[in-house]
Short mmCIF file of N, CA and C in Angstrom, two decimals:
data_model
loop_
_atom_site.label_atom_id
_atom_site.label_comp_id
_atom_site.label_asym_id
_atom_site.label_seq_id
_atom_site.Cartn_x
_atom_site.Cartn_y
_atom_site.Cartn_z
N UNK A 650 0.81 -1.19 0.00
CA UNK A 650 0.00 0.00 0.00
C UNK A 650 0.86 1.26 0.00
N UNK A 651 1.72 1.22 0.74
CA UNK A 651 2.55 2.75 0.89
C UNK A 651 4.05 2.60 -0.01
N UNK A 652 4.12 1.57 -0.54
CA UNK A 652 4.69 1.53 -2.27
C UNK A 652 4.78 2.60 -2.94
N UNK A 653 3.77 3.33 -2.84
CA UNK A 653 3.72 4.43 -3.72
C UNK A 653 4.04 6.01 -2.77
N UNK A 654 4.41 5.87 -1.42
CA UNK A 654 5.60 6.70 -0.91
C UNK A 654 6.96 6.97 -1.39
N UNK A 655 7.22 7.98 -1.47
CA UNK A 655 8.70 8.63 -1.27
C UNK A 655 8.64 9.30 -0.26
N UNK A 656 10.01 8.90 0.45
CA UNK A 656 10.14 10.19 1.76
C UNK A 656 11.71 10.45 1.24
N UNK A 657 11.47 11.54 1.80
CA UNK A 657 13.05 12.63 0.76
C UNK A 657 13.44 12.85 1.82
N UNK A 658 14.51 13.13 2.69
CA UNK A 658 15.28 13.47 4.01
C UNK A 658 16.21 13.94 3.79
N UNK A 659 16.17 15.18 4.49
CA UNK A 659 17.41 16.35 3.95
C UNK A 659 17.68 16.68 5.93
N UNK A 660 19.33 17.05 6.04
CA UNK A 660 19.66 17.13 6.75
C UNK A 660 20.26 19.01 7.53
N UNK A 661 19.56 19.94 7.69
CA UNK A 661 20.28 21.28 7.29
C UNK A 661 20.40 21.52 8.76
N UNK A 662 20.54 20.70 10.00
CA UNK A 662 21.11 20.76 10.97
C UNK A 662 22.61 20.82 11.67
N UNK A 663 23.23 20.84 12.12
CA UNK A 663 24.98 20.73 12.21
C UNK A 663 25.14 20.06 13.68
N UNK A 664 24.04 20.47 14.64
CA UNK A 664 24.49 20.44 15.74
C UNK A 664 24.53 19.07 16.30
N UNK A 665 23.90 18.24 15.78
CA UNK A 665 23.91 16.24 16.08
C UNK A 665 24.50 15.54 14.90
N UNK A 666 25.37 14.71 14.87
CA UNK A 666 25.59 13.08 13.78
C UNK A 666 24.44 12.89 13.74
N UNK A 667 24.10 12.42 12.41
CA UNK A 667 22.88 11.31 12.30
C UNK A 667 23.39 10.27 12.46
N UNK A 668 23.23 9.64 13.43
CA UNK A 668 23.46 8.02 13.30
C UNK A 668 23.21 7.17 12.24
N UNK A 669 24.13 6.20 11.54
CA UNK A 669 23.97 5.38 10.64
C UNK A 669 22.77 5.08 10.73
N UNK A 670 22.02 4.41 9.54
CA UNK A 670 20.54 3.90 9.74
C UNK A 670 19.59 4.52 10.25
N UNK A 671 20.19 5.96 10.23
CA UNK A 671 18.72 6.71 10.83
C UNK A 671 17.46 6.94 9.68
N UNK A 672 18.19 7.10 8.65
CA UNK A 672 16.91 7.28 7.54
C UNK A 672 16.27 6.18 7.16
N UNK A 673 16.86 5.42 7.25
CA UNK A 673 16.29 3.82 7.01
C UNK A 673 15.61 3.63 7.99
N UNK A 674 15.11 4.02 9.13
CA UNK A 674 14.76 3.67 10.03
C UNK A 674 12.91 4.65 9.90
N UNK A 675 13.44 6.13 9.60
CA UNK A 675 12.62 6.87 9.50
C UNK A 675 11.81 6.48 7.94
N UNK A 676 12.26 6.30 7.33
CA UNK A 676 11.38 5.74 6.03
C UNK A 676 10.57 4.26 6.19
N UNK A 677 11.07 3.53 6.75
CA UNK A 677 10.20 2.23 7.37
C UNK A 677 9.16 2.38 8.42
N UNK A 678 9.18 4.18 9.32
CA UNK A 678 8.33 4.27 9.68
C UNK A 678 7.44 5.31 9.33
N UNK A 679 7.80 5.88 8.51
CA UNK A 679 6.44 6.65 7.48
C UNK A 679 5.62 5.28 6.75
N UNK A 680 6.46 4.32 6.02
CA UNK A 680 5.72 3.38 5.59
C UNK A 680 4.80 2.98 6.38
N UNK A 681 5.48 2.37 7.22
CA UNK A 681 4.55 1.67 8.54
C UNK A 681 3.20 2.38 9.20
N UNK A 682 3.35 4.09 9.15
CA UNK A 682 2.38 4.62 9.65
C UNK A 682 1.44 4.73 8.79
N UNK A 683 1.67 4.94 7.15
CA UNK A 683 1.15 4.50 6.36
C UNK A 683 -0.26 3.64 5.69
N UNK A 684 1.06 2.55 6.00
CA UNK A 684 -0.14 1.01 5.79
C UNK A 684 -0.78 0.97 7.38
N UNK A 685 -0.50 1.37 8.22
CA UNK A 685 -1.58 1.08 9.00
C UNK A 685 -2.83 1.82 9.29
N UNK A 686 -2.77 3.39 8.34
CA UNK A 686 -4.06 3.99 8.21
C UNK A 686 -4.28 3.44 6.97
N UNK A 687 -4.13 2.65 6.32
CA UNK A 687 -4.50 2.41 4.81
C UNK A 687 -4.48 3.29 4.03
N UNK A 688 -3.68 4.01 3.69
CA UNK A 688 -3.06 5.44 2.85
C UNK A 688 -2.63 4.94 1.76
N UNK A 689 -3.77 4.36 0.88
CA UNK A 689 -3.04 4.07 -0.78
C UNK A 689 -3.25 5.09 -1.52
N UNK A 690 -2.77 6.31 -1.47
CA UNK A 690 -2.52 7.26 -2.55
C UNK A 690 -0.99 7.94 -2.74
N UNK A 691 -0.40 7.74 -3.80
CA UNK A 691 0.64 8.25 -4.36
C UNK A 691 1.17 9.52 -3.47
N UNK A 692 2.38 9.83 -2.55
CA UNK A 692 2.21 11.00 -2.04
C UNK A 692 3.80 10.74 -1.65
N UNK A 693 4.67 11.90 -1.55
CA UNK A 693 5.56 12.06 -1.13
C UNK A 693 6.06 12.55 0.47
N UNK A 694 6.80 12.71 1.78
CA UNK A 694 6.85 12.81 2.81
C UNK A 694 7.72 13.30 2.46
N UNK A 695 8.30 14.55 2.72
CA UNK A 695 9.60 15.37 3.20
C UNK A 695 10.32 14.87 4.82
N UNK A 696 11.38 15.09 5.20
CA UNK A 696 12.03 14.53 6.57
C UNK A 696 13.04 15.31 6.84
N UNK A 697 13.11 16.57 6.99
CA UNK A 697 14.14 17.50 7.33
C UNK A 697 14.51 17.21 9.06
N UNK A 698 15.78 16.86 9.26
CA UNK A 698 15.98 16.69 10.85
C UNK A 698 16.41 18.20 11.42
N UNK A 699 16.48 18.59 12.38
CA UNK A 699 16.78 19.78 12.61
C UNK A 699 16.81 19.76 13.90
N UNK A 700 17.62 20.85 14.28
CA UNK A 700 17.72 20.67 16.01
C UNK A 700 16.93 21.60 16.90
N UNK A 701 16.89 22.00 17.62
CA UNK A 701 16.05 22.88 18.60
C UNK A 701 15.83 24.03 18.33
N UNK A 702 17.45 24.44 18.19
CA UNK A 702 16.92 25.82 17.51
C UNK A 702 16.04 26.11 16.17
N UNK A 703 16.35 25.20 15.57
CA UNK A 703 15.74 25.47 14.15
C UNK A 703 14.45 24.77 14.74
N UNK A 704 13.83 24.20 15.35
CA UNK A 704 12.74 23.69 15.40
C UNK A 704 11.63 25.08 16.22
N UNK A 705 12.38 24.96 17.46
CA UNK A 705 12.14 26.09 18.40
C UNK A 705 11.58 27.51 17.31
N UNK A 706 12.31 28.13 16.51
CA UNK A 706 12.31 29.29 15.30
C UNK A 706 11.01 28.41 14.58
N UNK A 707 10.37 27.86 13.79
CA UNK A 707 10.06 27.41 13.32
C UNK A 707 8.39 27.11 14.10
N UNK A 708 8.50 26.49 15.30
CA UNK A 708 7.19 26.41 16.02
C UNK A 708 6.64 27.82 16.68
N UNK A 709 7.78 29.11 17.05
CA UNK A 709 7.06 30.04 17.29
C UNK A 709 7.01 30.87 16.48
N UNK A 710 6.42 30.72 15.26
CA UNK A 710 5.81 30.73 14.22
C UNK A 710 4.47 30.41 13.94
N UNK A 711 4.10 29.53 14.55
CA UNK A 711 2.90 28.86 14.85
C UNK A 711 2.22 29.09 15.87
N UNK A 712 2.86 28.94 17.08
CA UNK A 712 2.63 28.44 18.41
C UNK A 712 2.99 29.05 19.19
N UNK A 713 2.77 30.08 20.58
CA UNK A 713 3.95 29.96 21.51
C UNK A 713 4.35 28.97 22.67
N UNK A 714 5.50 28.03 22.33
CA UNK A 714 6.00 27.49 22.85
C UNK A 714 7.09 27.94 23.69
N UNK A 715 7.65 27.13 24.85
CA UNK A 715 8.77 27.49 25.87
C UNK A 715 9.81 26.17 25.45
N UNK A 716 9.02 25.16 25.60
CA UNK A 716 9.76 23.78 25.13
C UNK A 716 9.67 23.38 23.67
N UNK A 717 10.75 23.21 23.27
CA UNK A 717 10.71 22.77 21.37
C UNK A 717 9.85 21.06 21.25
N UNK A 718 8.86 20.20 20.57
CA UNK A 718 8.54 18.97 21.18
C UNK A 718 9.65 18.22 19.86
N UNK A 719 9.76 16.92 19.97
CA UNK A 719 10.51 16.49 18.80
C UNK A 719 10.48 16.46 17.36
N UNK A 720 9.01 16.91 16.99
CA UNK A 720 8.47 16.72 15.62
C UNK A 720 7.09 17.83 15.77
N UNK A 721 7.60 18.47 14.48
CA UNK A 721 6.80 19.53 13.87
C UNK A 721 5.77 18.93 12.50
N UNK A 722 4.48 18.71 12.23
CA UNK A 722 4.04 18.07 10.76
C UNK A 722 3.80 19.19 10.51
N UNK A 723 4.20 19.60 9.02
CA UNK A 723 3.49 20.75 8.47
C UNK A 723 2.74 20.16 7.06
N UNK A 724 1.58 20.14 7.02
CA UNK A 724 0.78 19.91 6.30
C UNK A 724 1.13 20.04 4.58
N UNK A 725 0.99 19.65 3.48
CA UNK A 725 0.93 20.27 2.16
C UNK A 725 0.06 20.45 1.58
N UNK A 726 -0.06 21.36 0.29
CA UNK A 726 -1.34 21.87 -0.21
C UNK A 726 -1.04 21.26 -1.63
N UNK A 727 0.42 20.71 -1.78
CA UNK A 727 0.46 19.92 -2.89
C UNK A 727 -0.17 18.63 -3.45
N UNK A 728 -0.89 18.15 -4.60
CA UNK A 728 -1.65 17.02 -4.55
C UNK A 728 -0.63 15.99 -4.21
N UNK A 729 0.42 15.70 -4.82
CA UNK A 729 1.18 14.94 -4.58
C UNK A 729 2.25 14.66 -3.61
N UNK A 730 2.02 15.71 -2.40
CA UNK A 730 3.08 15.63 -1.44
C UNK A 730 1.75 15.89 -0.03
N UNK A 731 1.89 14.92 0.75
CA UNK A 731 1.67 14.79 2.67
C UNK A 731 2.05 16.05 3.45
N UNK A 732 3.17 16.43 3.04
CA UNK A 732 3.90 16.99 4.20
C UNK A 732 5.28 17.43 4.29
N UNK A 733 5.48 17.88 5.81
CA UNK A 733 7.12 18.00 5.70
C UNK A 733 6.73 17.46 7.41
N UNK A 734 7.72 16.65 7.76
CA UNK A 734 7.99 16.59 9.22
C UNK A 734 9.42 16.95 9.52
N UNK A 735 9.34 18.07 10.58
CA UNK A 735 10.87 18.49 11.24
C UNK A 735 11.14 17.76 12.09
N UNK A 736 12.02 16.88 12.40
CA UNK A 736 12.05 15.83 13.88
C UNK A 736 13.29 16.61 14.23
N UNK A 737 13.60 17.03 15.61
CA UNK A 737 14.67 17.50 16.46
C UNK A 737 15.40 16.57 16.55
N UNK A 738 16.68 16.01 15.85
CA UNK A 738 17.17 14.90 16.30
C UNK A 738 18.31 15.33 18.27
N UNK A 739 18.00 16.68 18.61
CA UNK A 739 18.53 17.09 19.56
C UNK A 739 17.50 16.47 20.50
N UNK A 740 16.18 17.06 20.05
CA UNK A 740 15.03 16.78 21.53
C UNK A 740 14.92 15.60 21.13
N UNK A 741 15.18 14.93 20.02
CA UNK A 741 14.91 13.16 20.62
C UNK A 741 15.70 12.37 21.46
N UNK A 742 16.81 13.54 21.31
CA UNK A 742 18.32 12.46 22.12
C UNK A 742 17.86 13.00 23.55
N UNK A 743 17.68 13.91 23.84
CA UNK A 743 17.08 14.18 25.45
C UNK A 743 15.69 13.68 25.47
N UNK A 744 14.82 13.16 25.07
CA UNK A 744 13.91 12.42 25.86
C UNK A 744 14.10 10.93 25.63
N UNK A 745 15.00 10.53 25.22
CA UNK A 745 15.27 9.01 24.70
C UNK A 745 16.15 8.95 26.46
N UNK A 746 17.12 10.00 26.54
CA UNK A 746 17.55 10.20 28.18
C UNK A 746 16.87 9.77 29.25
N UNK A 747 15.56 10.72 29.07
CA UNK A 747 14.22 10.75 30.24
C UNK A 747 13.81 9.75 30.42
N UNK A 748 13.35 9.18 29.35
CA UNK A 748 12.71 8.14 29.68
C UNK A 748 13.43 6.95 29.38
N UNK A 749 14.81 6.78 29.37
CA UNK A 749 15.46 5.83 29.14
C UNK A 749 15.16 4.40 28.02
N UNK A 750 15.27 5.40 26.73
CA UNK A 750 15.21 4.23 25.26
C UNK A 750 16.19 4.79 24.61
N UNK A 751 16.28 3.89 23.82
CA UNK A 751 17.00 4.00 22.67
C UNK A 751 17.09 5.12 22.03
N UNK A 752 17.84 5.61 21.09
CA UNK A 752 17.62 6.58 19.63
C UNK A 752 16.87 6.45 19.37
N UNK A 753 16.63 4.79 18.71
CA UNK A 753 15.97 4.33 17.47
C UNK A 753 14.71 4.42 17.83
N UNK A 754 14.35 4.13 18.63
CA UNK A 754 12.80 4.21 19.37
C UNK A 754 12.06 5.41 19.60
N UNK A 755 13.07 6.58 19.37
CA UNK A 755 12.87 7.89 19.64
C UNK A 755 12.49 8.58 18.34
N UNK A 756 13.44 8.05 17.20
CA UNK A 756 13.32 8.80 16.27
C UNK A 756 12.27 7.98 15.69
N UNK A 757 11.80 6.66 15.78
CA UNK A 757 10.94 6.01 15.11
C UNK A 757 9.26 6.49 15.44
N UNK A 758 9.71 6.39 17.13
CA UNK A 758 8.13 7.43 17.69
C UNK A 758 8.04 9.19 16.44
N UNK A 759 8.71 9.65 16.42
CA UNK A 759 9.06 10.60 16.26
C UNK A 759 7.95 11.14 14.93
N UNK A 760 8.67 10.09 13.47
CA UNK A 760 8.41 10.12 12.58
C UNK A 760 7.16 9.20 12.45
N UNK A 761 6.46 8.15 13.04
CA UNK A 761 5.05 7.67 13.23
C UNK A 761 4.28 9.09 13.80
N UNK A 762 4.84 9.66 15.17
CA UNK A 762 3.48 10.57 15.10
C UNK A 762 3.35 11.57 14.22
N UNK A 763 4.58 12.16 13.80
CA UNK A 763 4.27 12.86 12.45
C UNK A 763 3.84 12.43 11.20
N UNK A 764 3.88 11.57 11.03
CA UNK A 764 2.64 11.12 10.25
C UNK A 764 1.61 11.06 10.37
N UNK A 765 0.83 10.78 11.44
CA UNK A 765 -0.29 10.53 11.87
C UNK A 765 -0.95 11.91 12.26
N UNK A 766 -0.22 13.09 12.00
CA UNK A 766 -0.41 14.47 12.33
C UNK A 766 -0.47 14.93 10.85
N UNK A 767 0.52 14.22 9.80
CA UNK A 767 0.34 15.65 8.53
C UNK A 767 -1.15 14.38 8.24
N UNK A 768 -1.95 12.89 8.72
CA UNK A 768 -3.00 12.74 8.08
C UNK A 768 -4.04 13.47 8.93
N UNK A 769 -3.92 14.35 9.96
CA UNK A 769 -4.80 15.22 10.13
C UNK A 769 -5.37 14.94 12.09
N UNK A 770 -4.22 13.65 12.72
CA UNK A 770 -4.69 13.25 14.09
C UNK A 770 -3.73 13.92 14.56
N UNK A 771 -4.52 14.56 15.64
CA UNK A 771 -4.06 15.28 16.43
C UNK A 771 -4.60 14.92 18.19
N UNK A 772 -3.48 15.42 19.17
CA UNK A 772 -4.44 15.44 20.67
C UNK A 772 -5.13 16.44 20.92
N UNK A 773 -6.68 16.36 20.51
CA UNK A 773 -7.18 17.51 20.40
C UNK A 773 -7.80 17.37 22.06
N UNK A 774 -8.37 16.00 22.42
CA UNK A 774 -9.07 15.67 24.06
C UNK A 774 -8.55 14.31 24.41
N UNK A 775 -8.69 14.14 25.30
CA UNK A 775 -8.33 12.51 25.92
C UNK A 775 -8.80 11.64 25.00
N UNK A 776 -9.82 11.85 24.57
CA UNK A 776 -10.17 10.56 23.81
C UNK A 776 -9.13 10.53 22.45
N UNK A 777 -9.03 11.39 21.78
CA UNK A 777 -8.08 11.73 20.95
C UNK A 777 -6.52 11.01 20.60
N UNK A 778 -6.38 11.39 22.02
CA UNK A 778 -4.81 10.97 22.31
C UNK A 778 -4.41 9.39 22.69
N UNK A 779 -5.59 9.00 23.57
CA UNK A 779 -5.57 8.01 24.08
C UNK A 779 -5.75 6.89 22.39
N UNK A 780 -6.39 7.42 21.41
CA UNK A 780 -6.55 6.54 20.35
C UNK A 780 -5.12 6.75 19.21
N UNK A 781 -4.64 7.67 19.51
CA UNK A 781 -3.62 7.82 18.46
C UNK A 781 -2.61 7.41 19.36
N UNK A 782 -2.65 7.18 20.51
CA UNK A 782 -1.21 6.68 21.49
C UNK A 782 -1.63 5.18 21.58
N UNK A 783 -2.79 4.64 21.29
CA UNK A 783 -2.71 3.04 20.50
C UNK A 783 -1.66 2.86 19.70
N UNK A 784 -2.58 3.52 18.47
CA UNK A 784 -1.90 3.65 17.08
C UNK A 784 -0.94 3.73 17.16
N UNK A 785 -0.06 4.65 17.68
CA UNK A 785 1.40 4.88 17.89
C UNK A 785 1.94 3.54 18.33
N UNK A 786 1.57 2.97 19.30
CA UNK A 786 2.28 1.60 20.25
C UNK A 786 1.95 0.60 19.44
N UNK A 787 0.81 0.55 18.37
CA UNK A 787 0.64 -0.40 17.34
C UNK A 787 1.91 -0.66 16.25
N UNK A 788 1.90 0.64 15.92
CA UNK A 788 2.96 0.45 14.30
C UNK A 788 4.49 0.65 15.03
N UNK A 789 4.77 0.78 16.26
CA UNK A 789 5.53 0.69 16.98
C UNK A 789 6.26 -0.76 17.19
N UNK A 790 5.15 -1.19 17.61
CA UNK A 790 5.25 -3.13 17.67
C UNK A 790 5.68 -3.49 16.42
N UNK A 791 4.80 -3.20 15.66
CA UNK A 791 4.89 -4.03 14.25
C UNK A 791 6.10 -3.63 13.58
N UNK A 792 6.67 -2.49 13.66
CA UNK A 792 8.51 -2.26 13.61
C UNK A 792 9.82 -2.85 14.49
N UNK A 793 8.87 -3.64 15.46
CA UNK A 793 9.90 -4.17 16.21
C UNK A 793 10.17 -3.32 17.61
N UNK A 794 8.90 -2.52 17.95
CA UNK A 794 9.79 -1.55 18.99
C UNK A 794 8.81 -2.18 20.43
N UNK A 795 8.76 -1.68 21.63
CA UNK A 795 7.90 -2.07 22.61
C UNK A 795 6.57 -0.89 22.36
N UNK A 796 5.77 -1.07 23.21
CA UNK A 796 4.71 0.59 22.96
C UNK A 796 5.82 1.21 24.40
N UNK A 797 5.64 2.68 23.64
CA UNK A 797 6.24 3.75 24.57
C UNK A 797 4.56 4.16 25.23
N UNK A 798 4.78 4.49 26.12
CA UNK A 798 4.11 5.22 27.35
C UNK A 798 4.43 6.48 27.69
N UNK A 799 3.87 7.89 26.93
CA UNK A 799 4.15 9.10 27.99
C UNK A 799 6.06 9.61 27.27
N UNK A 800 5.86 9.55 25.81
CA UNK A 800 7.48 9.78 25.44
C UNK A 800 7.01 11.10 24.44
#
């Protein structure tokens, strides 16, 4: 079904290494978030990593925020493109800290909920969250990860 994804990942951050296998990691989970809303239409995902500051600049723009969160979805108006997701690869390495996981688990949460945000879910009320923090611990599993709780 999500065959007909491209995710493009551009890096214009300086301040973190990407760890080997990070894009491979993040493209298996756009797929994954994907096929598990059943998203068979042709569409491209942008994946710019970026760090706090650039994320931070970027959300108060939008939002006023104090804390940068790890992933920004910004929606597209293009037929053929989803989105752009900004993932902080800075704020993922400090809450992968907090709550003691991995990278991989961080950046994989990361890029599942941004997906599940440029298809339009958001925590708008408890009920909300509580169904997309399934979802999340679903395509989580099915990548091989445990469900995160509260990351």
């Amino acid at each position: 079904m999500a065959s007909n994804l491209k995710v493009i990942i551009n890096n214009p951050q300086t301040t973190i290494k990407i760890p080997s296998g990070t894009r491979m990691l993040v493209r298996r989970s756009c797929h994954a978030a994907l096929e598990y809303e059943q998203y068979d239409h042709r569409t491209d995902i942008y994946v710019d990593f970026v760090d706090n500051e650039m994320l931070h600049k970027f959300d108060s723009k939008r939002v006023s925020a104090i804390e940068a969160p790890e992933v920004i979805a910004e929606p597209s108006d293009q037929e053929d493109c989803l989105g752009t997701l900004y993932i902080s690869v800075e704020r993922v390495i400090e809450l992968t800290k907090v709550y003691n996981r991995p990278f991989e688990m961080g950046i994989v949460y990361a890029a599942v909920h941004g997906v599940l945000n440029l298809l339009g879910q958001y925590y708008t009320d408890q009920p909300a969250k509580d169904d997309q923090m399934l979802k999340e611990a679903k395509i989580l599993t099915q990548l091989g990860f445990s469900p995160i709780v509260g990351f």
